Structures are given as structure tokens and as C-alpha cells.
PDB file of C-alpha atoms in Angstrom:
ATOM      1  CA  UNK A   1       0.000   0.000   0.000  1.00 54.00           C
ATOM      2  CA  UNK A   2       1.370   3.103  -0.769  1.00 54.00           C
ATOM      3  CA  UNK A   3       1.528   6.546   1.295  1.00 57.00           C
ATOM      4  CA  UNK A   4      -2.213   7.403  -0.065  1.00 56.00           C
ATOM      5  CA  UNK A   5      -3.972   4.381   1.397  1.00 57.00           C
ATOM      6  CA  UNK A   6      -1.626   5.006   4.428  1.00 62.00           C
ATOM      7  CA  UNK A   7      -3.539   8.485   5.484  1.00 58.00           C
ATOM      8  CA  UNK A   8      -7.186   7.080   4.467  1.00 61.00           C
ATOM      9  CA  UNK A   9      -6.203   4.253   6.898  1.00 63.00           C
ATOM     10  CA  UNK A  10      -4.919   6.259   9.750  1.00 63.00           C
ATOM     11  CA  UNK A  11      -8.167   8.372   9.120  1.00 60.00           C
ATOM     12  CA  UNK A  12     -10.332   5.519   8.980  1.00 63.00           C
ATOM     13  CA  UNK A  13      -8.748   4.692  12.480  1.00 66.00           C
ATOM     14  CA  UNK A  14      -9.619   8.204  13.790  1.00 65.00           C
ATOM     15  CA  UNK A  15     -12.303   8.122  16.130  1.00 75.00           C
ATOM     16  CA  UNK A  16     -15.012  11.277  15.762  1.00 79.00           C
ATOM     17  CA  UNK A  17     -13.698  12.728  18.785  1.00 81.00           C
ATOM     18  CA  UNK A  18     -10.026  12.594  17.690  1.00 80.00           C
ATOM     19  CA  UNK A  19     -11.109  14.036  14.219  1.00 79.00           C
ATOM     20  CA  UNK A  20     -12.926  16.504  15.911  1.00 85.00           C
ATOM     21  CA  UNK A  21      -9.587  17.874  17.888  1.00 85.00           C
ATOM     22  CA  UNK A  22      -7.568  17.679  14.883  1.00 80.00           C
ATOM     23  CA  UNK A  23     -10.395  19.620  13.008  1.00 85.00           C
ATOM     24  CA  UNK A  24     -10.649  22.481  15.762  1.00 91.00           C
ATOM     25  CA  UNK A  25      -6.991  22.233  16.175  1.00 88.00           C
ATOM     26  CA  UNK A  26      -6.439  23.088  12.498  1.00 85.00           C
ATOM     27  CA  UNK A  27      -9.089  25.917  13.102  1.00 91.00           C
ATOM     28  CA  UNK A  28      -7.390  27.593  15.724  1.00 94.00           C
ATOM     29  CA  UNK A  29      -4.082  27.342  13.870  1.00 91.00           C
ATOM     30  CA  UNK A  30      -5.568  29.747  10.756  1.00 91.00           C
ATOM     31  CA  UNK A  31      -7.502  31.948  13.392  1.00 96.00           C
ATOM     32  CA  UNK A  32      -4.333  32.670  15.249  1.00 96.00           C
ATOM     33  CA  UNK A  33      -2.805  33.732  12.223  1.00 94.00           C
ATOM     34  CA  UNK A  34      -5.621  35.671  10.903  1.00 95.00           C
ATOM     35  CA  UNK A  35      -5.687  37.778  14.436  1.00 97.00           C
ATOM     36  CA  UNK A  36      -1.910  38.335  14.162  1.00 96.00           C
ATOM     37  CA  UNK A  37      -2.319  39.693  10.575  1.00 95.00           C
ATOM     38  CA  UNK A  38      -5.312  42.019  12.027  1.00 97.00           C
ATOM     39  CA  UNK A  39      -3.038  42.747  15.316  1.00 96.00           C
ATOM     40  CA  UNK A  40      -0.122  43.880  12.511  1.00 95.00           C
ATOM     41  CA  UNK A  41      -2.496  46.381  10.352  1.00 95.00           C
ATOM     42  CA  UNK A  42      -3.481  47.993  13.728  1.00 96.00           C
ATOM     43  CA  UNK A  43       0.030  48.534  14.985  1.00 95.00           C
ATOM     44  CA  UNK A  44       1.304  49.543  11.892  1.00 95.00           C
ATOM     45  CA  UNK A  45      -1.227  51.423  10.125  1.00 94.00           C
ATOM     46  CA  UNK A  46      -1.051  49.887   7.146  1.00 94.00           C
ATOM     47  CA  UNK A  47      -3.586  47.593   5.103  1.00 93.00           C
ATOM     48  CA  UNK A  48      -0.459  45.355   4.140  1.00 92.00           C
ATOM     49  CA  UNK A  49       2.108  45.513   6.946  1.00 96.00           C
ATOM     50  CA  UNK A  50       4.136  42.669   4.781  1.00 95.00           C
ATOM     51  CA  UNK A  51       4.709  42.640   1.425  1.00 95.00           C
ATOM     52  CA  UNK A  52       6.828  40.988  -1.234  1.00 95.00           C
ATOM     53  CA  UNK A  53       9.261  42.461  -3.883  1.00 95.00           C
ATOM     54  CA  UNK A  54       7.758  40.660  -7.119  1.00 92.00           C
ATOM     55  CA  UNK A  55      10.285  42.383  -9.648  1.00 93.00           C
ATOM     56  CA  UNK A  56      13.608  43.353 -10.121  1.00 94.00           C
ATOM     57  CA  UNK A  57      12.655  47.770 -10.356  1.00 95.00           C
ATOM     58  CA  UNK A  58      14.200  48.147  -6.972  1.00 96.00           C
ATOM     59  CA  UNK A  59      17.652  46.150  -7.351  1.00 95.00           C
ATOM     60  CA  UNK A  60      19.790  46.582  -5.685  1.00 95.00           C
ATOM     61  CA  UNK A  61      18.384  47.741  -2.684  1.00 94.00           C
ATOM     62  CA  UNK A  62      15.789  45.512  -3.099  1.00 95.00           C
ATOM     63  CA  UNK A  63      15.659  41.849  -4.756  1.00 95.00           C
ATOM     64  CA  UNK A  64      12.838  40.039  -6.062  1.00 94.00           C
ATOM     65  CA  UNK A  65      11.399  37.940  -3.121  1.00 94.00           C
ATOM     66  CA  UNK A  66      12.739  40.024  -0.534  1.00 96.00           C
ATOM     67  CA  UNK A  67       9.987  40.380   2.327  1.00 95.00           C
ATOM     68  CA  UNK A  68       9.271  44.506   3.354  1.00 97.00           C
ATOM     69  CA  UNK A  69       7.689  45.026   6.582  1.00 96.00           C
ATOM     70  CA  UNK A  70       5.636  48.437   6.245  1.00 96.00           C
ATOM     71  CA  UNK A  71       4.360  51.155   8.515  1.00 96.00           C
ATOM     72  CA  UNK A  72       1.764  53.591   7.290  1.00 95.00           C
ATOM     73  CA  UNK A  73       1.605  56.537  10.190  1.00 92.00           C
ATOM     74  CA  UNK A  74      -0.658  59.635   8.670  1.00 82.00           C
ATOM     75  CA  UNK A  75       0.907  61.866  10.836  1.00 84.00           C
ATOM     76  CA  UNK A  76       4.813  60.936   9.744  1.00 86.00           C
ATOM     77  CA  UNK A  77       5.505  63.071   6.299  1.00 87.00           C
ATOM     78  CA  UNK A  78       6.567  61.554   3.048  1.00 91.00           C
ATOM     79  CA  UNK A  79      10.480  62.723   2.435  1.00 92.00           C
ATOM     80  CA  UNK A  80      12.433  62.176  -1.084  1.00 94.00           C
ATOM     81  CA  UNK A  81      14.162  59.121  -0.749  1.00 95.00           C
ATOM     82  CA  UNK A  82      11.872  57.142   1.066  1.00 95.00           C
ATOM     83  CA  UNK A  83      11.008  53.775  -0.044  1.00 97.00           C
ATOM     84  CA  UNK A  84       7.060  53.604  -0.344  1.00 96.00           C
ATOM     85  CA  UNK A  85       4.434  51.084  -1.226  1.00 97.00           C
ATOM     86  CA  UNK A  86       1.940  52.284  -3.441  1.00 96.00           C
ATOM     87  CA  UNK A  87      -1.218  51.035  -5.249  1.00 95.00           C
ATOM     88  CA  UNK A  88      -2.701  52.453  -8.459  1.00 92.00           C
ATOM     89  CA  UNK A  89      -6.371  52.281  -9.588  1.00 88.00           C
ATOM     90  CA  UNK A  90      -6.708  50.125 -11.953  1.00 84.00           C
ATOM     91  CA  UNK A  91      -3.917  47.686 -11.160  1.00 86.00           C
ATOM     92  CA  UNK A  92      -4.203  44.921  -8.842  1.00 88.00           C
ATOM     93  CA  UNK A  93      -0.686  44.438  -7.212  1.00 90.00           C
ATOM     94  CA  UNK A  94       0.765  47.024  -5.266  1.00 94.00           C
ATOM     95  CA  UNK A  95       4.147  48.746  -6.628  1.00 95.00           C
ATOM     96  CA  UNK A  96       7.481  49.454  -4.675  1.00 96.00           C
ATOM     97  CA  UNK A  97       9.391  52.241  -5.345  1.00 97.00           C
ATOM     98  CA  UNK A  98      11.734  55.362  -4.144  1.00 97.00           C
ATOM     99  CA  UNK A  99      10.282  58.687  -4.103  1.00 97.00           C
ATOM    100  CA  UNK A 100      11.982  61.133  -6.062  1.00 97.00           C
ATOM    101  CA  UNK A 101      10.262  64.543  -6.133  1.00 96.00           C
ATOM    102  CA  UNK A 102       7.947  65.935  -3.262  1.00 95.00           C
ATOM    103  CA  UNK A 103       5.485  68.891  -3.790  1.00 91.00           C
ATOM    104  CA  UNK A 104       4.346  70.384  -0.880  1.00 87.00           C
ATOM    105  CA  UNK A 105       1.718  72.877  -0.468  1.00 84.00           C
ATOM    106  CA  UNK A 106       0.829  75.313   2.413  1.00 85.00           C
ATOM    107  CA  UNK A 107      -2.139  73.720   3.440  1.00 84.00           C
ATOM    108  CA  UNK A 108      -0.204  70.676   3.750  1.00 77.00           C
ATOM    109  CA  UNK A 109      -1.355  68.650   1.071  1.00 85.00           C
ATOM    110  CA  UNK A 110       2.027  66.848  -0.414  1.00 90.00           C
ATOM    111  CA  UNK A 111       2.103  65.431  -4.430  1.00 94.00           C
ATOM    112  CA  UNK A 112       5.115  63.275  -4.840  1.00 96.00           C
ATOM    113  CA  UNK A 113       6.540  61.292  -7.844  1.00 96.00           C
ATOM    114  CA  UNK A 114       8.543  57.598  -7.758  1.00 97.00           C
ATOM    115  CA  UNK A 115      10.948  55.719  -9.513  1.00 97.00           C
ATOM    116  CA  UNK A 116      12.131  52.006  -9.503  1.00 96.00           C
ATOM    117  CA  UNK A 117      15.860  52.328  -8.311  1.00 96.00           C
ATOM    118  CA  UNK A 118      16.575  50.019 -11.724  1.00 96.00           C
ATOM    119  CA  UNK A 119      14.356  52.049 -13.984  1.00 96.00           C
ATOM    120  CA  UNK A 120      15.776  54.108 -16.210  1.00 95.00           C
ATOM    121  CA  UNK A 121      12.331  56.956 -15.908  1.00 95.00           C
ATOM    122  CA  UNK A 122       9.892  58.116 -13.844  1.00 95.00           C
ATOM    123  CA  UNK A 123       6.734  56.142 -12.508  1.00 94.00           C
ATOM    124  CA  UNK A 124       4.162  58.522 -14.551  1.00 94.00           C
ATOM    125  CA  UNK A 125       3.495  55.727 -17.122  1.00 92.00           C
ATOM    126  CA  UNK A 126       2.306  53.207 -14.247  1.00 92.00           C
ATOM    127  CA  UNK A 127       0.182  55.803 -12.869  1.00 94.00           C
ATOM    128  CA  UNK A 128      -3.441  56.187 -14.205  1.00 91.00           C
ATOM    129  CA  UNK A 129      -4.375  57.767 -17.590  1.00 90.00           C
ATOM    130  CA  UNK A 130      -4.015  61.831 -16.608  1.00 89.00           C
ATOM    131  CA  UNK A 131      -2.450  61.071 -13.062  1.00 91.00           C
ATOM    132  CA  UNK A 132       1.046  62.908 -12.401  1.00 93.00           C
ATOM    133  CA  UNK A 133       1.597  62.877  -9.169  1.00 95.00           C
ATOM    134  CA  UNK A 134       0.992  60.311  -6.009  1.00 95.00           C
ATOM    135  CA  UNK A 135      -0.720  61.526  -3.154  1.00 92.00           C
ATOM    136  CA  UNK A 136      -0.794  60.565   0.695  1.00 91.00           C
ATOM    137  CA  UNK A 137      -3.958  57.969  -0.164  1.00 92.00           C
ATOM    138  CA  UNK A 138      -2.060  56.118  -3.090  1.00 94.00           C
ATOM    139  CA  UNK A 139       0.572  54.903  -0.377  1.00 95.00           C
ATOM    140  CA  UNK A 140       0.216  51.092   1.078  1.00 94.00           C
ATOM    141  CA  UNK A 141       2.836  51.782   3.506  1.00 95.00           C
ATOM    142  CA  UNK A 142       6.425  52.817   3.959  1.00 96.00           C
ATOM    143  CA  UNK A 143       8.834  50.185   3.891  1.00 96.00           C
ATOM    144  CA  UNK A 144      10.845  49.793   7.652  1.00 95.00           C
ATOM    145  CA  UNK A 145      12.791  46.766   7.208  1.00 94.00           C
ATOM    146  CA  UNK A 146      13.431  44.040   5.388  1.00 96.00           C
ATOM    147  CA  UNK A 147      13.994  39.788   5.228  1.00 95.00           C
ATOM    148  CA  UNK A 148      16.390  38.980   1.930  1.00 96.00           C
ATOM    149  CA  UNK A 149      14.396  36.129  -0.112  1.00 93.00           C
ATOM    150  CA  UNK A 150      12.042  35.029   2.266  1.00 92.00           C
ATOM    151  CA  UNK A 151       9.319  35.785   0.296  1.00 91.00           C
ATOM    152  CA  UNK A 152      10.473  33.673  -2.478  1.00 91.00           C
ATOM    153  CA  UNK A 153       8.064  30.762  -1.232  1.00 87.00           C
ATOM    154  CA  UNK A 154       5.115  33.385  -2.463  1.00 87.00           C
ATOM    155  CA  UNK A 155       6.423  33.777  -5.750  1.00 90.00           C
ATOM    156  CA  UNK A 156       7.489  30.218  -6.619  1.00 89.00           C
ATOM    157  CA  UNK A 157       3.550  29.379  -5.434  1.00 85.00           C
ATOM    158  CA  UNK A 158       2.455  32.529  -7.662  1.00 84.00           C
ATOM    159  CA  UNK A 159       4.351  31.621 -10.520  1.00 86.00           C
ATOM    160  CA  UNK A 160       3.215  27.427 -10.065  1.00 87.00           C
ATOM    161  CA  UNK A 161      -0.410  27.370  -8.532  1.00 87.00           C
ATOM    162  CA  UNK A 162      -0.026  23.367  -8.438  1.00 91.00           C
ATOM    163  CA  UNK A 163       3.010  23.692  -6.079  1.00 87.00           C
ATOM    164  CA  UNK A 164       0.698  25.775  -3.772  1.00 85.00           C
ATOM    165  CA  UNK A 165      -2.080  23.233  -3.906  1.00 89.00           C
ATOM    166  CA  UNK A 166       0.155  20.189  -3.150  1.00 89.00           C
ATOM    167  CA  UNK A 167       1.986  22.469  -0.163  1.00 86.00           C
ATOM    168  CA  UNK A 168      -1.772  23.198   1.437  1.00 84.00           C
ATOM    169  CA  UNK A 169      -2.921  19.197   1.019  1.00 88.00           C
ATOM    170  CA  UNK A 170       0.575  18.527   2.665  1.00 89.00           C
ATOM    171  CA  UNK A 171      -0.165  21.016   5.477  1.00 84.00           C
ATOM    172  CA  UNK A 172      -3.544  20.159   5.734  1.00 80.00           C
ATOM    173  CA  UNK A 173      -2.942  16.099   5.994  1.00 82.00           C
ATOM    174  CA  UNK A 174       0.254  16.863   8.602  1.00 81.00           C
ATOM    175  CA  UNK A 175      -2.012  18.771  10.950  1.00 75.00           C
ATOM    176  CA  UNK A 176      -5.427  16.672  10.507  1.00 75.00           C
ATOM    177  CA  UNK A 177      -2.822  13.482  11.173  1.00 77.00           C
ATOM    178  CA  UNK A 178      -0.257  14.751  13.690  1.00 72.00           C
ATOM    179  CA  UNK A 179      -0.641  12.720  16.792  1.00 62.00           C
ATOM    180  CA  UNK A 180      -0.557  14.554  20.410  1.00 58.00           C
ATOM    181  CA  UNK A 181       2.183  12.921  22.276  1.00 50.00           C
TER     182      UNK A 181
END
């Protein structure tokens, strides 16, 4: 019999109340991380407090797969230099890149413009049709630190969605099975 029939059997073997524990178990696992994810946007003020570098724009201060850890604080200005996180309407994935140019007004209102550290122009094409400038509530979050190539996991599972299915029945079948000693 081969490894398949092995987990059916030990399931079969399972008694309701052991299944149950593994089931709630399992349960408690995804709400932990689900309440640390919500603990993280609180603290940092940010929708995404981690993100992943999915290109090369930012080499080499950034590498694709590196994981940013962001902070998004209203109050804290936007300087040139800074490395933000920004989403545009109209695209999906968040972008991260350096700010170049700040425009600040004297009511306080700031307009400032990016760049990809490996780009050879300006982030105005990526905007939206007509859009020049970023403004305070285009920004994700500001990134604080880093992790080199930990996020690589998330790509490679991006990139091959049957790799992140077989990972998640793997999971799944280790915590459902795992025995309390």
C-alpha cells in the first residue's frame, strides 16, 4: 500500500472525537494567524504591513522575493528618498518604489513622484491615464525593514499554482494526522 492508502487508513482509524480535535486544532491554527495579521495592520497602520518584492525595479536595494515590513503613520511626512508602497487604480498588485520629487503645499497637502531604483524613468506611465503625481492615499505603507528572499516561497507558489495546492494538502494532511504525544 502506498503513502495514499496510508492516510485514508490512519483516518479511517480516527475516532469522531479525535477528528474533531484535529479539526478544531487546524481551526485555531488559521484563526491565530488571521488575528496576528489584524493585530499587525493595527500597529502599523497599514492595510499590508508585509509585502513581497515581485520584480527586479528596486535592485539593488531591493531583490525580487525580498519580504518589506511596512508602517503607514498619517501623521509621519513623506520625504524624497523614502522607499514607499503604493497602489494604483486600476492595477491589482501594489508597486514598490523610491520617491523622487515631493510637492508640498501650504495647506499641507504633499504630491510626490517615484521611480524604480533600476528604472531608467519616472513612474508617470504606471500611474493612471491623466495622473502625475501620487498623493498621501495612493501609499500602502512605507517600507521599515526588510527579510532577503524570504518571500520567495510566495512567488514560486504565484508563478506554479499546483506547487501551492500540493503544499496546502501537505499542510492540511500533517495537521489533521499529527498525533498529540
Amino acid at each position: 500500500p502506498g503513502p495514499t492508502m496510508d492516510l485514508f487508513g490512519d483516518l479511517r482509524r480516527m475516532n469522531k472525537r479525535q477528528l474533531y480535535y484535529q479539526v478544531l486544532n487546524f481551526a485555531m491554527i488559521v484563526s491565530s494567524a488571521l488575528m496576528i495579521w489584524k493585530g499587525l495592520i493595527v500597529i502599523t497602520g497599514s492595510e499590508s504591513p508585509i509585502v513581497v518584492v515581485l520584480s527586479g525595479s528596486m535592485e539593488p536595494a531591493f531583490h525580487r522575493g525580498d519580504l518589506l515590513f511596512l508602517t503607514n503613520f498619517h501623521d509621519d511626512p513623506i520625504r524624497a528618498g523614502e522607499i514607499v508602497v503604493f497602489k494604483v487604480e486600476g492595477r491589482d498588485i501594489p508597486i514598490v518604489h523610491r520617491v523622487i520629487k515631493i510637492h508640498e503645499k501650504e495647506n499641507g497637502n504633499i504630491k510626490f513622484l517615484t521611480k524604480g531604483d533600476n528604472n531608467e524613468v519616472d513612474d508617470r506611465g504606471l500611474y493612471k491615464e491623466g495622473q502625475n503625481w501620487l498623493e498621501k492615499k495612493d501609499v500602502v505603507g512605507r517600507a521599515r525593514g526588510f527579510l532577503p528572499y524570504v518571500g520567495m516561497v510566495t512567488i514560486i507558489m504565484n508563478d506554479y499554482p499546483k506547487f501551492k495546492y500540493a503544499l496546502l494538502a501537505v499542510m492540511g494532511a500533517y495537521v489533521l494526522l499529527k498525533r498529540e504525544s
